[in-house]
PDB file of N, CA and C in Angstrom:
ATOM      1  N   UNK A   1     -63.478 127.765  -5.176  1.00  0.00           N
ATOM      2  CA  UNK A   1     -62.500 126.261  -5.803  1.00  0.00           C
ATOM      3  C   UNK A   1     -61.098 126.510  -4.450  1.00  0.00           C
ATOM      4  N   UNK A   2     -61.110 125.599  -4.181  1.00  0.00           N
ATOM      5  CA  UNK A   2     -59.267 125.568  -3.538  1.00  0.00           C
ATOM      6  C   UNK A   2     -58.274 125.113  -4.069  1.00  0.00           C
ATOM      7  N   UNK A   3     -58.710 123.746  -5.358  1.00  0.00           N
ATOM      8  CA  UNK A   3     -57.895 122.741  -6.079  1.00  0.00           C
ATOM      9  C   UNK A   3     -58.017 123.182  -7.090  1.00  0.00           C
ATOM     10  N   UNK A   4     -56.337 123.317  -7.728  1.00  0.00           N
ATOM     11  CA  UNK A   4     -57.076 122.888  -9.637  1.00  0.00           C
ATOM     12  C   UNK A   4     -56.537 121.269  -9.892  1.00  0.00           C
ATOM     13  N   UNK A   5     -56.885 120.838 -11.136  1.00  0.00           N
ATOM     14  CA  UNK A   5     -56.820 119.802 -11.623  1.00  0.00           C
ATOM     15  C   UNK A   5     -56.112 120.675 -13.189  1.00  0.00           C
ATOM     16  N   UNK A   6     -55.077 119.520 -13.297  1.00  0.00           N
ATOM     17  CA  UNK A   6     -54.332 120.012 -14.304  1.00  0.00           C
ATOM     18  C   UNK A   6     -54.156 119.816 -15.423  1.00  0.00           C
ATOM     19  N   UNK A   7     -54.769 119.443 -17.064  1.00  0.00           N
ATOM     20  CA  UNK A   7     -54.233 118.254 -17.516  1.00  0.00           C
ATOM     21  C   UNK A   7     -53.179 118.458 -18.983  1.00  0.00           C
ATOM     22  N   UNK A   8     -52.131 119.946 -19.366  1.00  0.00           N
ATOM     23  CA  UNK A   8     -52.244 120.582 -20.150  1.00  0.00           C
ATOM     24  C   UNK A   8     -50.741 120.934 -19.507  1.00  0.00           C
ATOM     25  N   UNK A   9     -50.645 122.237 -19.837  1.00  0.00           N
ATOM     26  CA  UNK A   9     -48.903 122.772 -19.773  1.00  0.00           C
ATOM     27  C   UNK A   9     -48.271 123.178 -18.554  1.00  0.00           C
ATOM     28  N   UNK A  10     -50.175 123.396 -17.660  1.00  0.00           N
ATOM     29  CA  UNK A  10     -49.893 123.018 -16.083  1.00  0.00           C
ATOM     30  C   UNK A  10     -49.804 122.128 -15.197  1.00  0.00           C
ATOM     31  N   UNK A  11     -49.492 121.237 -16.025  1.00  0.00           N
ATOM     32  CA  UNK A  11     -49.052 119.867 -15.216  1.00  0.00           C
ATOM     33  C   UNK A  11     -46.975 119.875 -14.875  1.00  0.00           C
ATOM     34  N   UNK A  12     -46.817 120.728 -15.701  1.00  0.00           N
ATOM     35  CA  UNK A  12     -45.151 121.127 -15.642  1.00  0.00           C
ATOM     36  C   UNK A  12     -45.943 121.767 -14.488  1.00  0.00           C
ATOM     37  N   UNK A  13     -44.541 121.509 -13.101  1.00  0.00           N
ATOM     38  CA  UNK A  13     -43.882 122.857 -12.075  1.00  0.00           C
ATOM     39  C   UNK A  13     -43.708 123.493 -11.882  1.00  0.00           C
ATOM     40  N   UNK A  14     -42.757 124.029 -13.142  1.00  0.00           N
ATOM     41  CA  UNK A  14     -42.173 125.380 -14.276  1.00  0.00           C
ATOM     42  C   UNK A  14     -43.168 126.228 -14.897  1.00  0.00           C
ATOM     43  N   UNK A  15     -43.423 125.708 -15.375  1.00  0.00           N
ATOM     44  CA  UNK A  15     -45.089 126.248 -16.577  1.00  0.00           C
ATOM     45  C   UNK A  15     -45.987 127.530 -15.062  1.00  0.00           C
ATOM     46  N   UNK A  16     -46.407 125.409 -13.295  1.00  0.00           N
ATOM     47  CA  UNK A  16     -47.173 126.157 -13.256  1.00  0.00           C
ATOM     48  C   UNK A  16     -47.011 128.113 -11.845  1.00  0.00           C
ATOM     49  N   UNK A  17     -45.634 127.827 -12.178  1.00  0.00           N
ATOM     50  CA  UNK A  17     -44.991 128.954 -11.416  1.00  0.00           C
ATOM     51  C   UNK A  17     -44.794 129.858 -11.179  1.00  0.00           C
ATOM     52  N   UNK A  18     -44.275 129.974 -13.129  1.00  0.00           N
ATOM     53  CA  UNK A  18     -44.013 130.906 -13.915  1.00  0.00           C
ATOM     54  C   UNK A  18     -45.723 131.935 -13.212  1.00  0.00           C
ATOM     55  N   UNK A  19     -46.376 131.366 -14.006  1.00  0.00           N
ATOM     56  CA  UNK A  19     -48.487 131.320 -14.386  1.00  0.00           C
ATOM     57  C   UNK A  19     -48.278 132.191 -13.286  1.00  0.00           C
ATOM     58  N   UNK A  20     -48.518 131.010 -12.392  1.00  0.00           N
ATOM     59  CA  UNK A  20     -49.134 132.075 -10.618  1.00  0.00           C
ATOM     60  C   UNK A  20     -47.972 132.443  -9.685  1.00  0.00           C
ATOM     61  N   UNK A  21     -47.471 132.689 -10.039  1.00  0.00           N
ATOM     62  CA  UNK A  21     -46.393 132.804  -9.026  1.00  0.00           C
ATOM     63  C   UNK A  21     -46.411 132.508  -7.914  1.00  0.00           C
ATOM     64  N   UNK A  22     -46.386 131.138  -8.453  1.00  0.00           N
ATOM     65  CA  UNK A  22     -47.072 130.025  -6.355  1.00  0.00           C
ATOM     66  C   UNK A  22     -45.856 129.215  -6.424  1.00  0.00           C
ATOM     67  N   UNK A  23     -45.407 128.624  -5.700  1.00  0.00           N
ATOM     68  CA  UNK A  23     -44.637 127.102  -5.503  1.00  0.00           C
ATOM     69  C   UNK A  23     -45.664 126.231  -5.035  1.00  0.00           C
ATOM     70  N   UNK A  24     -46.279 125.325  -5.848  1.00  0.00           N
ATOM     71  CA  UNK A  24     -47.230 124.650  -5.584  1.00  0.00           C
ATOM     72  C   UNK A  24     -46.893 123.819  -5.876  1.00  0.00           C
ATOM     73  N   UNK A  25     -46.328 121.855  -4.715  1.00  0.00           N
ATOM     74  CA  UNK A  25     -46.321 120.805  -4.859  1.00  0.00           C
ATOM     75  C   UNK A  25     -47.773 119.978  -5.682  1.00  0.00           C
ATOM     76  N   UNK A  26     -47.258 120.198  -7.128  1.00  0.00           N
ATOM     77  CA  UNK A  26     -48.477 118.841  -7.401  1.00  0.00           C
ATOM     78  C   UNK A  26     -48.502 117.340  -7.045  1.00  0.00           C
ATOM     79  N   UNK A  27     -49.533 117.041  -6.968  1.00  0.00           N
ATOM     80  CA  UNK A  27     -49.300 115.256  -7.422  1.00  0.00           C
ATOM     81  C   UNK A  27     -50.327 115.319  -8.140  1.00  0.00           C
ATOM     82  N   UNK A  28     -50.241 113.519  -8.617  1.00  0.00           N
ATOM     83  CA  UNK A  28     -50.078 111.935 -10.255  1.00  0.00           C
ATOM     84  C   UNK A  28     -51.926 112.304  -8.919  1.00  0.00           C
ATOM     85  N   UNK A  29     -53.188 112.974 -10.562  1.00  0.00           N
ATOM     86  CA  UNK A  29     -54.679 112.586 -10.052  1.00  0.00           C
ATOM     87  C   UNK A  29     -54.985 111.753 -10.922  1.00  0.00           C
ATOM     88  N   UNK A  30     -56.321 111.569 -11.547  1.00  0.00           N
ATOM     89  CA  UNK A  30     -57.253 110.658 -11.976  1.00  0.00           C
ATOM     90  C   UNK A  30     -58.399 111.120 -12.371  1.00  0.00           C
ATOM     91  N   UNK A  31     -58.195 111.809 -13.709  1.00  0.00           N
ATOM     92  CA  UNK A  31     -59.995 112.669 -14.032  1.00  0.00           C
ATOM     93  C   UNK A  31     -60.537 110.876 -14.673  1.00  0.00           C
ATOM     94  N   UNK A  32     -62.156 110.578 -14.235  1.00  0.00           N
ATOM     95  CA  UNK A  32     -62.791 109.943 -14.277  1.00  0.00           C
ATOM     96  C   UNK A  32     -63.888 109.907 -15.620  1.00  0.00           C
ATOM     97  N   UNK A  33     -64.069 109.683 -16.750  1.00  0.00           N
ATOM     98  CA  UNK A  33     -65.901 110.030 -16.937  1.00  0.00           C
ATOM     99  C   UNK A  33     -65.265 111.658 -19.069  1.00  0.00           C
ATOM    100  N   UNK A  34     -64.076 111.708 -18.224  1.00  0.00           N
ATOM    101  CA  UNK A  34     -63.740 113.081 -19.557  1.00  0.00           C
ATOM    102  C   UNK A  34     -61.910 112.707 -20.421  1.00  0.00           C
ATOM    103  N   UNK A  35     -61.884 113.412 -21.150  1.00  0.00           N
ATOM    104  CA  UNK A  35     -61.662 112.626 -22.068  1.00  0.00           C
ATOM    105  C   UNK A  35     -60.879 114.229 -23.334  1.00  0.00           C
ATOM    106  N   UNK A  36     -59.416 113.830 -22.703  1.00  0.00           N
ATOM    107  CA  UNK A  36     -58.172 115.566 -23.630  1.00  0.00           C
ATOM    108  C   UNK A  36     -58.197 115.420 -25.180  1.00  0.00           C
ATOM    109  N   UNK A  37     -58.662 116.086 -25.739  1.00  0.00           N
ATOM    110  CA  UNK A  37     -58.685 116.237 -27.150  1.00  0.00           C
ATOM    111  C   UNK A  37     -57.495 117.596 -27.086  1.00  0.00           C
ATOM    112  N   UNK A  38     -57.814 118.206 -28.774  1.00  0.00           N
ATOM    113  CA  UNK A  38     -56.463 119.171 -28.976  1.00  0.00           C
ATOM    114  C   UNK A  38     -58.240 120.103 -29.640  1.00  0.00           C
ATOM    115  N   UNK A  39     -57.584 121.730 -29.876  1.00  0.00           N
ATOM    116  CA  UNK A  39     -58.128 122.400 -30.015  1.00  0.00           C
ATOM    117  C   UNK A  39     -57.269 122.267 -31.583  1.00  0.00           C
ATOM    118  N   UNK A  40     -58.256 122.927 -32.432  1.00  0.00           N
ATOM    119  CA  UNK A  40     -58.301 122.739 -34.497  1.00  0.00           C
ATOM    120  C   UNK A  40     -57.841 124.272 -33.993  1.00  0.00           C
ATOM    121  N   UNK A  41     -56.817 124.884 -34.998  1.00  0.00           N
ATOM    122  CA  UNK A  41     -55.622 126.166 -34.647  1.00  0.00           C
ATOM    123  C   UNK A  41     -55.128 126.680 -33.519  1.00  0.00           C
ATOM    124  N   UNK A  42     -55.163 125.891 -32.893  1.00  0.00           N
ATOM    125  CA  UNK A  42     -54.341 126.193 -31.393  1.00  0.00           C
ATOM    126  C   UNK A  42     -53.845 124.721 -30.485  1.00  0.00           C
ATOM    127  N   UNK A  43     -53.154 126.035 -29.840  1.00  0.00           N
ATOM    128  CA  UNK A  43     -52.244 124.390 -29.737  1.00  0.00           C
ATOM    129  C   UNK A  43     -52.683 123.918 -27.755  1.00  0.00           C
ATOM    130  N   UNK A  44     -53.391 124.192 -27.561  1.00  0.00           N
ATOM    131  CA  UNK A  44     -53.583 123.750 -26.146  1.00  0.00           C
ATOM    132  C   UNK A  44     -53.909 122.671 -26.580  1.00  0.00           C
ATOM    133  N   UNK A  45     -54.109 122.411 -25.448  1.00  0.00           N
ATOM    134  CA  UNK A  45     -55.379 121.036 -25.916  1.00  0.00           C
ATOM    135  C   UNK A  45     -57.112 121.327 -24.334  1.00  0.00           C
ATOM    136  N   UNK A  46     -58.659 120.753 -25.300  1.00  0.00           N
ATOM    137  CA  UNK A  46     -59.408 121.198 -23.812  1.00  0.00           C
ATOM    138  C   UNK A  46     -60.117 119.417 -23.276  1.00  0.00           C
ATOM    139  N   UNK A  47     -60.375 119.642 -22.047  1.00  0.00           N
ATOM    140  CA  UNK A  47     -60.833 117.758 -21.502  1.00  0.00           C
ATOM    141  C   UNK A  47     -62.975 119.045 -22.911  1.00  0.00           C
ATOM    142  N   UNK A  48     -63.663 117.311 -22.474  1.00  0.00           N
ATOM    143  CA  UNK A  48     -64.290 116.554 -22.758  1.00  0.00           C
ATOM    144  C   UNK A  48     -64.546 115.890 -21.996  1.00  0.00           C
ATOM    145  N   UNK A  49     -66.448 115.941 -21.647  1.00  0.00           N
ATOM    146  CA  UNK A  49     -66.755 115.344 -20.460  1.00  0.00           C
ATOM    147  C   UNK A  49     -67.674 113.715 -22.078  1.00  0.00           C
ATOM    148  N   UNK A  50     -66.638 112.118 -20.889  1.00  0.00           N
ATOM    149  CA  UNK A  50     -66.044 111.161 -22.334  1.00  0.00           C
ATOM    150  C   UNK A  50     -66.907 110.130 -21.253  1.00  0.00           C
ATOM    151  N   UNK A  51     -67.840 109.366 -21.837  1.00  0.00           N
ATOM    152  CA  UNK A  51     -67.933 107.781 -20.426  1.00  0.00           C
ATOM    153  C   UNK A  51     -67.046 106.852 -21.329  1.00  0.00           C
ATOM    154  N   UNK A  52     -67.130 106.150 -19.608  1.00  0.00           N
ATOM    155  CA  UNK A  52     -65.524 105.298 -20.105  1.00  0.00           C
ATOM    156  C   UNK A  52     -64.075 106.565 -20.206  1.00  0.00           C
ATOM    157  N   UNK A  53     -64.263 108.100 -20.767  1.00  0.00           N
ATOM    158  CA  UNK A  53     -62.804 107.795 -19.931  1.00  0.00           C
ATOM    159  C   UNK A  53     -62.723 108.408 -18.574  1.00  0.00           C
ATOM    160  N   UNK A  54     -60.822 108.214 -18.764  1.00  0.00           N
ATOM    161  CA  UNK A  54     -60.268 109.111 -18.412  1.00  0.00           C
ATOM    162  C   UNK A  54     -59.082 109.012 -18.991  1.00  0.00           C
ATOM    163  N   UNK A  55     -58.254 110.997 -17.561  1.00  0.00           N
ATOM    164  CA  UNK A  55     -57.614 111.066 -17.937  1.00  0.00           C
ATOM    165  C   UNK A  55     -57.033 112.133 -16.467  1.00  0.00           C
ATOM    166  N   UNK A  56     -54.916 111.085 -17.034  1.00  0.00           N
ATOM    167  CA  UNK A  56     -54.194 111.193 -16.201  1.00  0.00           C
ATOM    168  C   UNK A  56     -53.450 112.697 -15.882  1.00  0.00           C
ATOM    169  N   UNK A  57     -53.743 113.781 -15.198  1.00  0.00           N
ATOM    170  CA  UNK A  57     -53.483 115.081 -14.055  1.00  0.00           C
ATOM    171  C   UNK A  57     -52.626 115.331 -13.618  1.00  0.00           C
ATOM    172  N   UNK A  58     -52.746 116.128 -13.020  1.00  0.00           N
ATOM    173  CA  UNK A  58     -52.183 116.738 -11.886  1.00  0.00           C
ATOM    174  C   UNK A  58     -52.494 117.468 -10.963  1.00  0.00           C
ATOM    175  N   UNK A  59     -52.473 117.022  -9.967  1.00  0.00           N
ATOM    176  CA  UNK A  59     -54.007 117.866  -8.245  1.00  0.00           C
ATOM    177  C   UNK A  59     -53.095 119.045  -7.528  1.00  0.00           C
ATOM    178  N   UNK A  60     -52.953 121.111  -7.604  1.00  0.00           N
ATOM    179  CA  UNK A  60     -52.129 121.846  -6.703  1.00  0.00           C
ATOM    180  C   UNK A  60     -53.330 121.891  -5.709  1.00  0.00           C
ATOM    181  N   UNK A  61     -53.011 121.248  -4.424  1.00  0.00           N
ATOM    182  CA  UNK A  61     -53.709 121.633  -3.319  1.00  0.00           C
ATOM    183  C   UNK A  61     -53.734 123.064  -3.217  1.00  0.00           C
ATOM    184  N   UNK A  62     -54.773 123.472  -2.352  1.00  0.00           N
ATOM    185  CA  UNK A  62     -54.913 125.321  -1.459  1.00  0.00           C
ATOM    186  C   UNK A  62     -54.517 126.645  -2.580  1.00  0.00           C
ATOM    187  N   UNK A  63     -55.145 126.195  -3.357  1.00  0.00           N
ATOM    188  CA  UNK A  63     -54.238 127.635  -4.718  1.00  0.00           C
ATOM    189  C   UNK A  63     -55.506 128.925  -3.971  1.00  0.00           C
ATOM    190  N   UNK A  64     -54.160 129.981  -3.504  1.00  0.00           N
ATOM    191  CA  UNK A  64     -54.744 130.674  -3.034  1.00  0.00           C
ATOM    192  C   UNK A  64     -55.482 132.155  -4.342  1.00  0.00           C
ATOM    193  N   UNK A  65     -56.851 133.093  -3.373  1.00  0.00           N
ATOM    194  CA  UNK A  65     -57.924 133.550  -4.508  1.00  0.00           C
ATOM    195  C   UNK A  65     -56.533 134.176  -5.578  1.00  0.00           C
ATOM    196  N   UNK A  66     -55.262 135.159  -5.103  1.00  0.00           N
ATOM    197  CA  UNK A  66     -54.108 136.135  -6.030  1.00  0.00           C
ATOM    198  C   UNK A  66     -53.062 134.342  -7.483  1.00  0.00           C
ATOM    199  N   UNK A  67     -53.820 133.929  -6.510  1.00  0.00           N
ATOM    200  CA  UNK A  67     -53.207 131.820  -7.678  1.00  0.00           C
ATOM    201  C   UNK A  67     -53.818 132.215  -8.863  1.00  0.00           C
ATOM    202  N   UNK A  68     -54.970 132.366  -8.276  1.00  0.00           N
ATOM    203  CA  UNK A  68     -56.578 131.365  -9.388  1.00  0.00           C
ATOM    204  C   UNK A  68     -56.570 132.922 -10.071  1.00  0.00           C
ATOM    205  N   UNK A  69     -56.628 133.919  -9.806  1.00  0.00           N
ATOM    206  CA  UNK A  69     -56.677 135.817 -10.547  1.00  0.00           C
ATOM    207  C   UNK A  69     -55.398 135.536 -11.519  1.00  0.00           C
ATOM    208  N   UNK A  70     -54.582 134.220 -11.585  1.00  0.00           N
ATOM    209  CA  UNK A  70     -53.135 135.505 -11.956  1.00  0.00           C
ATOM    210  C   UNK A  70     -53.423 133.746 -13.715  1.00  0.00           C
ATOM    211  N   UNK A  71     -53.895 132.214 -12.424  1.00  0.00           N
ATOM    212  CA  UNK A  71     -54.527 131.201 -13.627  1.00  0.00           C
ATOM    213  C   UNK A  71     -56.038 131.392 -14.122  1.00  0.00           C
ATOM    214  N   UNK A  72     -55.941 132.824 -14.440  1.00  0.00           N
ATOM    215  CA  UNK A  72     -57.733 132.497 -15.031  1.00  0.00           C
ATOM    216  C   UNK A  72     -57.101 133.421 -16.336  1.00  0.00           C
ATOM    217  N   UNK A  73     -56.238 135.055 -15.854  1.00  0.00           N
ATOM    218  CA  UNK A  73     -55.835 135.490 -16.834  1.00  0.00           C
ATOM    219  C   UNK A  73     -55.233 134.510 -18.021  1.00  0.00           C
ATOM    220  N   UNK A  74     -53.703 133.843 -17.518  1.00  0.00           N
ATOM    221  CA  UNK A  74     -53.730 132.986 -18.207  1.00  0.00           C
ATOM    222  C   UNK A  74     -53.870 131.808 -19.412  1.00  0.00           C
ATOM    223  N   UNK A  75     -55.288 131.838 -18.446  1.00  0.00           N
ATOM    224  CA  UNK A  75     -56.228 130.078 -19.790  1.00  0.00           C
ATOM    225  C   UNK A  75     -57.191 131.212 -20.349  1.00  0.00           C
ATOM    226  N   UNK A  76     -57.871 132.590 -20.462  1.00  0.00           N
ATOM    227  CA  UNK A  76     -58.556 133.156 -21.104  1.00  0.00           C
ATOM    228  C   UNK A  76     -59.977 133.499 -21.951  1.00  0.00           C
ATOM    229  N   UNK A  77     -60.460 133.773 -22.459  1.00  0.00           N
ATOM    230  CA  UNK A  77     -61.846 133.354 -22.195  1.00  0.00           C
ATOM    231  C   UNK A  77     -62.348 131.717 -23.288  1.00  0.00           C
ATOM    232  N   UNK A  78     -61.254 130.942 -23.607  1.00  0.00           N
ATOM    233  CA  UNK A  78     -62.862 130.182 -23.541  1.00  0.00           C
ATOM    234  C   UNK A  78     -62.864 129.238 -22.863  1.00  0.00           C
ATOM    235  N   UNK A  79     -61.500 129.073 -21.219  1.00  0.00           N
ATOM    236  CA  UNK A  79     -61.108 128.933 -20.278  1.00  0.00           C
ATOM    237  C   UNK A  79     -62.932 128.541 -19.170  1.00  0.00           C
ATOM    238  N   UNK A  80     -63.208 127.943 -17.949  1.00  0.00           N
ATOM    239  CA  UNK A  80     -64.297 128.050 -17.946  1.00  0.00           C
ATOM    240  C   UNK A  80     -63.496 126.596 -16.973  1.00  0.00           C
ATOM    241  N   UNK A  81     -64.109 127.663 -15.327  1.00  0.00           N
ATOM    242  CA  UNK A  81     -64.065 126.635 -13.948  1.00  0.00           C
ATOM    243  C   UNK A  81     -64.652 125.302 -13.563  1.00  0.00           C
ATOM    244  N   UNK A  82     -64.541 124.503 -13.839  1.00  0.00           N
ATOM    245  CA  UNK A  82     -65.664 123.271 -13.114  1.00  0.00           C
ATOM    246  C   UNK A  82     -65.449 122.744 -12.659  1.00  0.00           C
ATOM    247  N   UNK A  83     -66.433 121.954 -11.258  1.00  0.00           N
ATOM    248  CA  UNK A  83     -65.659 121.552 -10.186  1.00  0.00           C
ATOM    249  C   UNK A  83     -66.164 120.318 -10.991  1.00  0.00           C
ATOM    250  N   UNK A  84     -65.429 119.278 -10.578  1.00  0.00           N
ATOM    251  CA  UNK A  84     -65.009 117.179 -10.911  1.00  0.00           C
ATOM    252  C   UNK A  84     -64.397 117.263 -10.007  1.00  0.00           C
ATOM    253  N   UNK A  85     -64.362 115.603 -10.204  1.00  0.00           N
ATOM    254  CA  UNK A  85     -63.428 114.262  -9.036  1.00  0.00           C
ATOM    255  C   UNK A  85     -62.931 113.666  -9.417  1.00  0.00           C
ATOM    256  N   UNK A  86     -61.230 113.993  -8.309  1.00  0.00           N
ATOM    257  CA  UNK A  86     -60.224 113.272  -9.366  1.00  0.00           C
ATOM    258  C   UNK A  86     -60.095 112.174  -8.136  1.00  0.00           C
ATOM    259  N   UNK A  87     -59.628 111.056  -8.507  1.00  0.00           N
ATOM    260  CA  UNK A  87     -58.233 109.896  -7.488  1.00  0.00           C
ATOM    261  C   UNK A  87     -57.234 110.021  -7.632  1.00  0.00           C
TER     262      UNK A  87
END
């Protein structure tokens, strides 16, 4: 994967830079077919497939491999990368 769609705390440029140690410019993007939901007993959101759902987030392009390694550590065990199409 080269690009990252962020829908939670990583939408904030300063948090994204601190976590990934990269200064990437994000752009607004729309993900269709998903909704953001609260995770019980956690402060972070999750995505679920949702017919008719739409979710605004931030698209970061050309994330280098070392950035992905740091992002994976930050996200933890409940996180799974999934390829999606955004507008």
